[in-house]
Amino acid sequence: MPLIRIQERPGAPDGSNAIVGFNNGPEYPITINDPFKEQEEQELEWYFEEHLEFPSTKTVRAQNAAASIKTYGEELFKQVFGDPDIYAEYRDLLKAGLHNLHVEIEGVPKFHVPHWESIKDPKLAQPLALQAAIVRKNLKPQALPASVRSSPSLTCSSSLLVPLVFVMLAIAPSPVP
């Protein structure tokens, strides 16, 4: 399964704060910043955390916030894959098909603040999260480790997957910085 790993690496001499690696091979330094200004970020926060409580109110505000997710995702994509060498590695992995792609986001909780599931290739119709597996990994040691029991997998048709992912994004709590 093709793998893209985006991992926090603070304090690099070149000013980067992360690396992106492909199939446990080449790694490239990148700089990740919040693609939005504070007010735009607050609109996304409202949309994901509060709007679904009363979805029939503030519909224009909700439409604007929903439309901004595409812009946010494309800006985040440019930060990760904007370098021509990195983009070439990414395009090579796509030859195996997006449904086979596995993306790992690794870092301390603050690195998980960006809306990684919105990351979107401007040349594709949908965000990567709707076509590939995106997994977040916390690299901060836990005081009390928890064990996870196995559970049955969920199989959905693609028409159900889009609303399911956005509902999951909307109800997921924001990470604490």
JSON list of N, CA, C and O in Angstrom, two decimals, residues 67-112:
[
{"chain": "A", "resi": 67, "resn": "ALA", "atom": "N", "xyz": [-17.83, 26.17, 1.68]},
{"chain": "A", "resi": 67, "resn": "ALA", "atom": "CA", "xyz": [-17.09, 26.46, 0.44]},
{"chain": "A", "resi": 67, "resn": "ALA", "atom": "C", "xyz": [-15.62, 26.76, 0.74]},
{"chain": "A", "resi": 67, "resn": "ALA", "atom": "O", "xyz": [-14.74, 26.45, -0.07]},
{"chain": "A", "resi": 68, "resn": "SER", "atom": "N", "xyz": [-15.34, 27.34, 1.91]},
{"chain": "A", "resi": 68, "resn": "SER", "atom": "CA", "xyz": [-13.95, 27.68, 2.24]},
{"chain": "A", "resi": 68, "resn": "SER", "atom": "C", "xyz": [-13.10, 26.45, 2.54]},
{"chain": "A", "resi": 68, "resn": "SER", "atom": "O", "xyz": [-11.87, 26.53, 2.51]},
{"chain": "A", "resi": 69, "resn": "ILE", "atom": "N", "xyz": [-13.73, 25.31, 2.81]},
{"chain": "A", "resi": 69, "resn": "ILE", "atom": "CA", "xyz": [-12.97, 24.08, 3.10]},
{"chain": "A", "resi": 69, "resn": "ILE", "atom": "C", "xyz": [-12.12, 23.71, 1.89]},
{"chain": "A", "resi": 69, "resn": "ILE", "atom": "O", "xyz": [-10.98, 23.27, 2.04]},
{"chain": "A", "resi": 70, "resn": "LYS", "atom": "N", "xyz": [-12.65, 23.88, 0.69]},
{"chain": "A", "resi": 70, "resn": "LYS", "atom": "CA", "xyz": [-11.89, 23.58, -0.53]},
{"chain": "A", "resi": 70, "resn": "LYS", "atom": "C", "xyz": [-10.63, 24.44, -0.59]},
{"chain": "A", "resi": 70, "resn": "LYS", "atom": "O", "xyz": [-9.53, 23.93, -0.84]},
{"chain": "A", "resi": 71, "resn": "THR", "atom": "N", "xyz": [-10.78, 25.74, -0.36]},
{"chain": "A", "resi": 71, "resn": "THR", "atom": "CA", "xyz": [-9.64, 26.65, -0.38]},
{"chain": "A", "resi": 71, "resn": "THR", "atom": "C", "xyz": [-8.61, 26.26, 0.67]},
{"chain": "A", "resi": 71, "resn": "THR", "atom": "O", "xyz": [-7.41, 26.20, 0.40]},
{"chain": "A", "resi": 72, "resn": "TYR", "atom": "N", "xyz": [-9.10, 25.97, 1.87]},
{"chain": "A", "resi": 72, "resn": "TYR", "atom": "CA", "xyz": [-8.22, 25.57, 2.97]},
{"chain": "A", "resi": 72, "resn": "TYR", "atom": "C", "xyz": [-7.44, 24.30, 2.58]},
{"chain": "A", "resi": 72, "resn": "TYR", "atom": "O", "xyz": [-6.22, 24.24, 2.73]},
{"chain": "A", "resi": 73, "resn": "GLY", "atom": "N", "xyz": [-8.16, 23.32, 2.07]},
{"chain": "A", "resi": 73, "resn": "GLY", "atom": "CA", "xyz": [-7.53, 22.05, 1.69]},
{"chain": "A", "resi": 73, "resn": "GLY", "atom": "C", "xyz": [-6.49, 22.20, 0.59]},
{"chain": "A", "resi": 73, "resn": "GLY", "atom": "O", "xyz": [-5.44, 21.56, 0.61]},
{"chain": "A", "resi": 74, "resn": "GLU", "atom": "N", "xyz": [-6.78, 23.05, -0.38]},
{"chain": "A", "resi": 74, "resn": "GLU", "atom": "CA", "xyz": [-5.82, 23.27, -1.47]},
{"chain": "A", "resi": 74, "resn": "GLU", "atom": "C", "xyz": [-4.60, 24.03, -0.99]},
{"chain": "A", "resi": 74, "resn": "GLU", "atom": "O", "xyz": [-3.48, 23.76, -1.44]},
{"chain": "A", "resi": 75, "resn": "GLU", "atom": "N", "xyz": [-4.78, 24.98, -0.08]},
{"chain": "A", "resi": 75, "resn": "GLU", "atom": "CA", "xyz": [-3.64, 25.70, 0.49]},
{"chain": "A", "resi": 75, "resn": "GLU", "atom": "C", "xyz": [-2.76, 24.75, 1.32]},
{"chain": "A", "resi": 75, "resn": "GLU", "atom": "O", "xyz": [-1.54, 24.81, 1.25]},
{"chain": "A", "resi": 76, "resn": "LEU", "atom": "N", "xyz": [-3.38, 23.88, 2.09]},
{"chain": "A", "resi": 76, "resn": "LEU", "atom": "CA", "xyz": [-2.63, 22.89, 2.87]},
{"chain": "A", "resi": 76, "resn": "LEU", "atom": "C", "xyz": [-1.88, 21.94, 1.93]},
{"chain": "A", "resi": 76, "resn": "LEU", "atom": "O", "xyz": [-0.72, 21.59, 2.17]},
{"chain": "A", "resi": 77, "resn": "PHE", "atom": "N", "xyz": [-2.52, 21.54, 0.85]},
{"chain": "A", "resi": 77, "resn": "PHE", "atom": "CA", "xyz": [-1.89, 20.67, -0.15]},
{"chain": "A", "resi": 77, "resn": "PHE", "atom": "C", "xyz": [-0.64, 21.35, -0.72]},
{"chain": "A", "resi": 77, "resn": "PHE", "atom": "O", "xyz": [0.41, 20.71, -0.86]},
{"chain": "A", "resi": 78, "resn": "LYS", "atom": "N", "xyz": [-0.73, 22.65, -1.03]},
{"chain": "A", "resi": 78, "resn": "LYS", "atom": "CA", "xyz": [0.42, 23.38, -1.58]},
{"chain": "A", "resi": 78, "resn": "LYS", "atom": "C", "xyz": [1.58, 23.42, -0.59]},
{"chain": "A", "resi": 78, "resn": "LYS", "atom": "O", "xyz": [2.74, 23.34, -0.98]},
{"chain": "A", "resi": 79, "resn": "GLN", "atom": "N", "xyz": [1.25, 23.54, 0.71]},
{"chain": "A", "resi": 79, "resn": "GLN", "atom": "CA", "xyz": [2.31, 23.57, 1.72]},
{"chain": "A", "resi": 79, "resn": "GLN", "atom": "C", "xyz": [3.05, 22.22, 1.77]},
{"chain": "A", "resi": 79, "resn": "GLN", "atom": "O", "xyz": [4.26, 22.19, 1.97]},
{"chain": "A", "resi": 80, "resn": "VAL", "atom": "N", "xyz": [2.30, 21.14, 1.60]},
{"chain": "A", "resi": 80, "resn": "VAL", "atom": "CA", "xyz": [2.91, 19.81, 1.70]},
{"chain": "A", "resi": 80, "resn": "VAL", "atom": "C", "xyz": [3.57, 19.40, 0.38]},
{"chain": "A", "resi": 80, "resn": "VAL", "atom": "O", "xyz": [4.69, 18.92, 0.36]},
{"chain": "A", "resi": 81, "resn": "PHE", "atom": "N", "xyz": [2.87, 19.58, -0.72]},
{"chain": "A", "resi": 81, "resn": "PHE", "atom": "CA", "xyz": [3.32, 19.04, -2.01]},
{"chain": "A", "resi": 81, "resn": "PHE", "atom": "C", "xyz": [3.72, 20.10, -3.03]},
{"chain": "A", "resi": 81, "resn": "PHE", "atom": "O", "xyz": [3.87, 19.80, -4.21]},
{"chain": "A", "resi": 82, "resn": "GLY", "atom": "N", "xyz": [3.91, 21.35, -2.60]},
{"chain": "A", "resi": 82, "resn": "GLY", "atom": "CA", "xyz": [4.21, 22.43, -3.53]},
{"chain": "A", "resi": 82, "resn": "GLY", "atom": "C", "xyz": [5.56, 22.35, -4.20]},
{"chain": "A", "resi": 82, "resn": "GLY", "atom": "O", "xyz": [5.71, 22.83, -5.33]},
{"chain": "A", "resi": 83, "resn": "ASP", "atom": "N", "xyz": [6.54, 21.78, -3.57]},
{"chain": "A", "resi": 83, "resn": "ASP", "atom": "CA", "xyz": [7.86, 21.63, -4.18]},
{"chain": "A", "resi": 83, "resn": "ASP", "atom": "C", "xyz": [7.77, 20.64, -5.35]},
{"chain": "A", "resi": 83, "resn": "ASP", "atom": "O", "xyz": [7.16, 19.58, -5.20]},
{"chain": "A", "resi": 84, "resn": "PRO", "atom": "N", "xyz": [8.36, 20.94, -6.50]},
{"chain": "A", "resi": 84, "resn": "PRO", "atom": "CA", "xyz": [8.24, 20.05, -7.66]},
{"chain": "A", "resi": 84, "resn": "PRO", "atom": "C", "xyz": [8.74, 18.62, -7.42]},
{"chain": "A", "resi": 84, "resn": "PRO", "atom": "O", "xyz": [8.13, 17.66, -7.92]},
{"chain": "A", "resi": 85, "resn": "ASP", "atom": "N", "xyz": [9.80, 18.46, -6.63]},
{"chain": "A", "resi": 85, "resn": "ASP", "atom": "CA", "xyz": [10.30, 17.11, -6.34]},
{"chain": "A", "resi": 85, "resn": "ASP", "atom": "C", "xyz": [9.30, 16.33, -5.48]},
{"chain": "A", "resi": 85, "resn": "ASP", "atom": "O", "xyz": [9.08, 15.14, -5.69]},
{"chain": "A", "resi": 86, "resn": "ILE", "atom": "N", "xyz": [8.72, 17.01, -4.50]},
{"chain": "A", "resi": 86, "resn": "ILE", "atom": "CA", "xyz": [7.74, 16.37, -3.63]},
{"chain": "A", "resi": 86, "resn": "ILE", "atom": "C", "xyz": [6.49, 16.01, -4.44]},
{"chain": "A", "resi": 86, "resn": "ILE", "atom": "O", "xyz": [5.95, 14.91, -4.31]},
{"chain": "A", "resi": 87, "resn": "TYR", "atom": "N", "xyz": [6.07, 16.93, -5.29]},
{"chain": "A", "resi": 87, "resn": "TYR", "atom": "CA", "xyz": [4.87, 16.68, -6.11]},
{"chain": "A", "resi": 87, "resn": "TYR", "atom": "C", "xyz": [5.10, 15.49, -7.05]},
{"chain": "A", "resi": 87, "resn": "TYR", "atom": "O", "xyz": [4.19, 14.67, -7.24]},
{"chain": "A", "resi": 88, "resn": "ALA", "atom": "N", "xyz": [6.29, 15.36, -7.58]},
{"chain": "A", "resi": 88, "resn": "ALA", "atom": "CA", "xyz": [6.60, 14.22, -8.46]},
{"chain": "A", "resi": 88, "resn": "ALA", "atom": "C", "xyz": [6.49, 12.90, -7.70]},
{"chain": "A", "resi": 88, "resn": "ALA", "atom": "O", "xyz": [5.96, 11.91, -8.22]},
{"chain": "A", "resi": 89, "resn": "GLU", "atom": "N", "xyz": [6.98, 12.87, -6.46]},
{"chain": "A", "resi": 89, "resn": "GLU", "atom": "CA", "xyz": [6.86, 11.66, -5.63]},
{"chain": "A", "resi": 89, "resn": "GLU", "atom": "C", "xyz": [5.38, 11.34, -5.38]},
{"chain": "A", "resi": 89, "resn": "GLU", "atom": "O", "xyz": [4.95, 10.19, -5.47]},
{"chain": "A", "resi": 90, "resn": "TYR", "atom": "N", "xyz": [4.60, 12.37, -5.06]},
{"chain": "A", "resi": 90, "resn": "TYR", "atom": "CA", "xyz": [3.17, 12.22, -4.82]},
{"chain": "A", "resi": 90, "resn": "TYR", "atom": "C", "xyz": [2.48, 11.65, -6.06]},
{"chain": "A", "resi": 90, "resn": "TYR", "atom": "O", "xyz": [1.71, 10.70, -5.98]},
{"chain": "A", "resi": 91, "resn": "ARG", "atom": "N", "xyz": [2.75, 12.24, -7.22]},
{"chain": "A", "resi": 91, "resn": "ARG", "atom": "CA", "xyz": [2.11, 11.78, -8.46]},
{"chain": "A", "resi": 91, "resn": "ARG", "atom": "C", "xyz": [2.48, 10.33, -8.78]},
{"chain": "A", "resi": 91, "resn": "ARG", "atom": "O", "xyz": [1.65, 9.57, -9.28]},
{"chain": "A", "resi": 92, "resn": "ASP", "atom": "N", "xyz": [3.71, 9.93, -8.48]},
{"chain": "A", "resi": 92, "resn": "ASP", "atom": "CA", "xyz": [4.11, 8.53, -8.71]},
{"chain": "A", "resi": 92, "resn": "ASP", "atom": "C", "xyz": [3.28, 7.58, -7.85]},
{"chain": "A", "resi": 92, "resn": "ASP", "atom": "O", "xyz": [2.91, 6.50, -8.31]},
{"chain": "A", "resi": 93, "resn": "LEU", "atom": "N", "xyz": [3.00, 7.97, -6.61]},
{"chain": "A", "resi": 93, "resn": "LEU", "atom": "CA", "xyz": [2.19, 7.12, -5.73]},
{"chain": "A", "resi": 93, "resn": "LEU", "atom": "C", "xyz": [0.75, 7.01, -6.21]},
{"chain": "A", "resi": 93, "resn": "LEU", "atom": "O", "xyz": [0.09, 5.99, -5.99]},
{"chain": "A", "resi": 94, "resn": "LEU", "atom": "N", "xyz": [0.25, 8.04, -6.88]},
{"chain": "A", "resi": 94, "resn": "LEU", "atom": "CA", "xyz": [-1.13, 8.02, -7.34]},
{"chain": "A", "resi": 94, "resn": "LEU", "atom": "C", "xyz": [-1.36, 6.98, -8.44]},
{"chain": "A", "resi": 94, "resn": "LEU", "atom": "O", "xyz": [-2.50, 6.59, -8.68]},
{"chain": "A", "resi": 95, "resn": "LYS", "atom": "N", "xyz": [-0.29, 6.52, -9.07]},
{"chain": "A", "resi": 95, "resn": "LYS", "atom": "CA", "xyz": [-0.44, 5.52, -10.14]},
{"chain": "A", "resi": 95, "resn": "LYS", "atom": "C", "xyz": [-1.05, 4.23, -9.62]},
{"chain": "A", "resi": 95, "resn": "LYS", "atom": "O", "xyz": [-1.70, 3.51, -10.36]},
{"chain": "A", "resi": 96, "resn": "ALA", "atom": "N", "xyz": [-0.88, 3.97, -8.33]},
{"chain": "A", "resi": 96, "resn": "ALA", "atom": "CA", "xyz": [-1.46, 2.76, -7.73]},
{"chain": "A", "resi": 96, "resn": "ALA", "atom": "C", "xyz": [-2.94, 2.97, -7.40]},
{"chain": "A", "resi": 96, "resn": "ALA", "atom": "O", "xyz": [-3.61, 2.02, -7.01]},
{"chain": "A", "resi": 97, "resn": "GLY", "atom": "N", "xyz": [-3.43, 4.19, -7.52]},
{"chain": "A", "resi": 97, "resn": "GLY", "atom": "CA", "xyz": [-4.83, 4.50, -7.23]},
{"chain": "A", "resi": 97, "resn": "GLY", "atom": "C", "xyz": [-4.99, 5.12, -5.86]},
{"chain": "A", "resi": 97, "resn": "GLY", "atom": "O", "xyz": [-4.37, 4.67, -4.89]},
{"chain": "A", "resi": 98, "resn": "LEU", "atom": "N", "xyz": [-5.82, 6.14, -5.80]},
{"chain": "A", "resi": 98, "resn": "LEU", "atom": "CA", "xyz": [-6.06, 6.81, -4.52]},
{"chain": "A", "resi": 98, "resn": "LEU", "atom": "C", "xyz": [-6.67, 5.89, -3.48]},
{"chain": "A", "resi": 98, "resn": "LEU", "atom": "O", "xyz": [-6.41, 6.03, -2.29]},
{"chain": "A", "resi": 99, "resn": "HIS", "atom": "N", "xyz": [-7.48, 4.93, -3.91]},
{"chain": "A", "resi": 99, "resn": "HIS", "atom": "CA", "xyz": [-8.12, 4.03, -2.95]},
{"chain": "A", "resi": 99, "resn": "HIS", "atom": "C", "xyz": [-7.10, 3.17, -2.22]},
{"chain": "A", "resi": 99, "resn": "HIS", "atom": "O", "xyz": [-7.39, 2.63, -1.16]},
{"chain": "A", "resi": 100, "resn": "ASN", "atom": "N", "xyz": [-5.88, 3.06, -2.76]},
{"chain": "A", "resi": 100, "resn": "ASN", "atom": "CA", "xyz": [-4.82, 2.31, -2.10]},
{"chain": "A", "resi": 100, "resn": "ASN", "atom": "C", "xyz": [-3.91, 3.18, -1.25]},
{"chain": "A", "resi": 100, "resn": "ASN", "atom": "O", "xyz": [-3.10, 2.67, -0.49]},
{"chain": "A", "resi": 101, "resn": "LEU", "atom": "N", "xyz": [-4.02, 4.50, -1.39]},
{"chain": "A", "resi": 101, "resn": "LEU", "atom": "CA", "xyz": [-3.12, 5.42, -0.71]},
{"chain": "A", "resi": 101, "resn": "LEU", "atom": "C", "xyz": [-3.42, 5.50, 0.79]},
{"chain": "A", "resi": 101, "resn": "LEU", "atom": "O", "xyz": [-4.55, 5.55, 1.21]},
{"chain": "A", "resi": 102, "resn": "HIS", "atom": "N", "xyz": [-2.35, 5.54, 1.57]},
{"chain": "A", "resi": 102, "resn": "HIS", "atom": "CA", "xyz": [-2.43, 5.64, 3.03]},
{"chain": "A", "resi": 102, "resn": "HIS", "atom": "C", "xyz": [-1.61, 6.87, 3.42]},
{"chain": "A", "resi": 102, "resn": "HIS", "atom": "O", "xyz": [-0.44, 6.97, 3.09]},
{"chain": "A", "resi": 103, "resn": "VAL", "atom": "N", "xyz": [-2.24, 7.83, 4.11]},
{"chain": "A", "resi": 103, "resn": "VAL", "atom": "CA", "xyz": [-1.57, 9.06, 4.54]},
{"chain": "A", "resi": 103, "resn": "VAL", "atom": "C", "xyz": [-1.53, 9.06, 6.06]},
{"chain": "A", "resi": 103, "resn": "VAL", "atom": "O", "xyz": [-2.57, 8.90, 6.71]},
{"chain": "A", "resi": 104, "resn": "GLU", "atom": "N", "xyz": [-0.35, 9.23, 6.63]},
{"chain": "A", "resi": 104, "resn": "GLU", "atom": "CA", "xyz": [-0.19, 9.30, 8.08]},
{"chain": "A", "resi": 104, "resn": "GLU", "atom": "C", "xyz": [0.26, 10.70, 8.47]},
{"chain": "A", "resi": 104, "resn": "GLU", "atom": "O", "xyz": [1.19, 11.24, 7.88]},
{"chain": "A", "resi": 105, "resn": "ILE", "atom": "N", "xyz": [-0.42, 11.27, 9.45]},
{"chain": "A", "resi": 105, "resn": "ILE", "atom": "CA", "xyz": [-0.07, 12.57, 10.01]},
{"chain": "A", "resi": 105, "resn": "ILE", "atom": "C", "xyz": [0.46, 12.29, 11.41]},
{"chain": "A", "resi": 105, "resn": "ILE", "atom": "O", "xyz": [-0.26, 11.75, 12.25]},
{"chain": "A", "resi": 106, "resn": "GLU", "atom": "N", "xyz": [1.73, 12.62, 11.67]},
{"chain": "A", "resi": 106, "resn": "GLU", "atom": "CA", "xyz": [2.35, 12.27, 12.94]},
{"chain": "A", "resi": 106, "resn": "GLU", "atom": "C", "xyz": [2.92, 13.51, 13.62]},
{"chain": "A", "resi": 106, "resn": "GLU", "atom": "O", "xyz": [3.65, 14.28, 12.99]},
{"chain": "A", "resi": 107, "resn": "GLY", "atom": "N", "xyz": [2.57, 13.68, 14.88]},
{"chain": "A", "resi": 107, "resn": "GLY", "atom": "CA", "xyz": [3.11, 14.80, 15.63]},
{"chain": "A", "resi": 107, "resn": "GLY", "atom": "C", "xyz": [2.46, 14.90, 16.99]},
{"chain": "A", "resi": 107, "resn": "GLY", "atom": "O", "xyz": [1.60, 14.11, 17.35]},
{"chain": "A", "resi": 108, "resn": "VAL", "atom": "N", "xyz": [2.88, 15.92, 17.73]},
{"chain": "A", "resi": 108, "resn": "VAL", "atom": "CA", "xyz": [2.27, 16.20, 19.03]},
{"chain": "A", "resi": 108, "resn": "VAL", "atom": "C", "xyz": [0.90, 16.82, 18.76]},
{"chain": "A", "resi": 108, "resn": "VAL", "atom": "O", "xyz": [0.61, 17.23, 17.64]},
{"chain": "A", "resi": 109, "resn": "PRO", "atom": "N", "xyz": [0.03, 16.92, 19.78]},
{"chain": "A", "resi": 109, "resn": "PRO", "atom": "CA", "xyz": [-1.32, 17.43, 19.54]},
{"chain": "A", "resi": 109, "resn": "PRO", "atom": "C", "xyz": [-1.41, 18.75, 18.77]},
{"chain": "A", "resi": 109, "resn": "PRO", "atom": "O", "xyz": [-2.28, 18.91, 17.92]},
{"chain": "A", "resi": 110, "resn": "LYS", "atom": "N", "xyz": [-0.50, 19.67, 19.00]},
{"chain": "A", "resi": 110, "resn": "LYS", "atom": "CA", "xyz": [-0.56, 20.96, 18.29]},
{"chain": "A", "resi": 110, "resn": "LYS", "atom": "C", "xyz": [-0.39, 20.77, 16.78]},
{"chain": "A", "resi": 110, "resn": "LYS", "atom": "O", "xyz": [-0.95, 21.53, 15.99]},
{"chain": "A", "resi": 111, "resn": "PHE", "atom": "N", "xyz": [0.37, 19.78, 16.36]},
{"chain": "A", "resi": 111, "resn": "PHE", "atom": "CA", "xyz": [0.57, 19.52, 14.93]},
{"chain": "A", "resi": 111, "resn": "PHE", "atom": "C", "xyz": [-0.73, 19.01, 14.28]},
{"chain": "A", "resi": 111, "resn": "PHE", "atom": "O", "xyz": [-0.88, 19.06, 13.07]},
{"chain": "A", "resi": 112, "resn": "HIS", "atom": "N", "xyz": [-1.65, 18.53, 15.08]},
{"chain": "A", "resi": 112, "resn": "HIS", "atom": "CA", "xyz": [-2.92, 17.99, 14.57]},
{"chain": "A", "resi": 112, "resn": "HIS", "atom": "C", "xyz": [-4.01, 19.06, 14.49]},
{"chain": "A", "resi": 112, "resn": "HIS", "atom": "O", "xyz": [-5.14, 18.76, 14.11]}
]
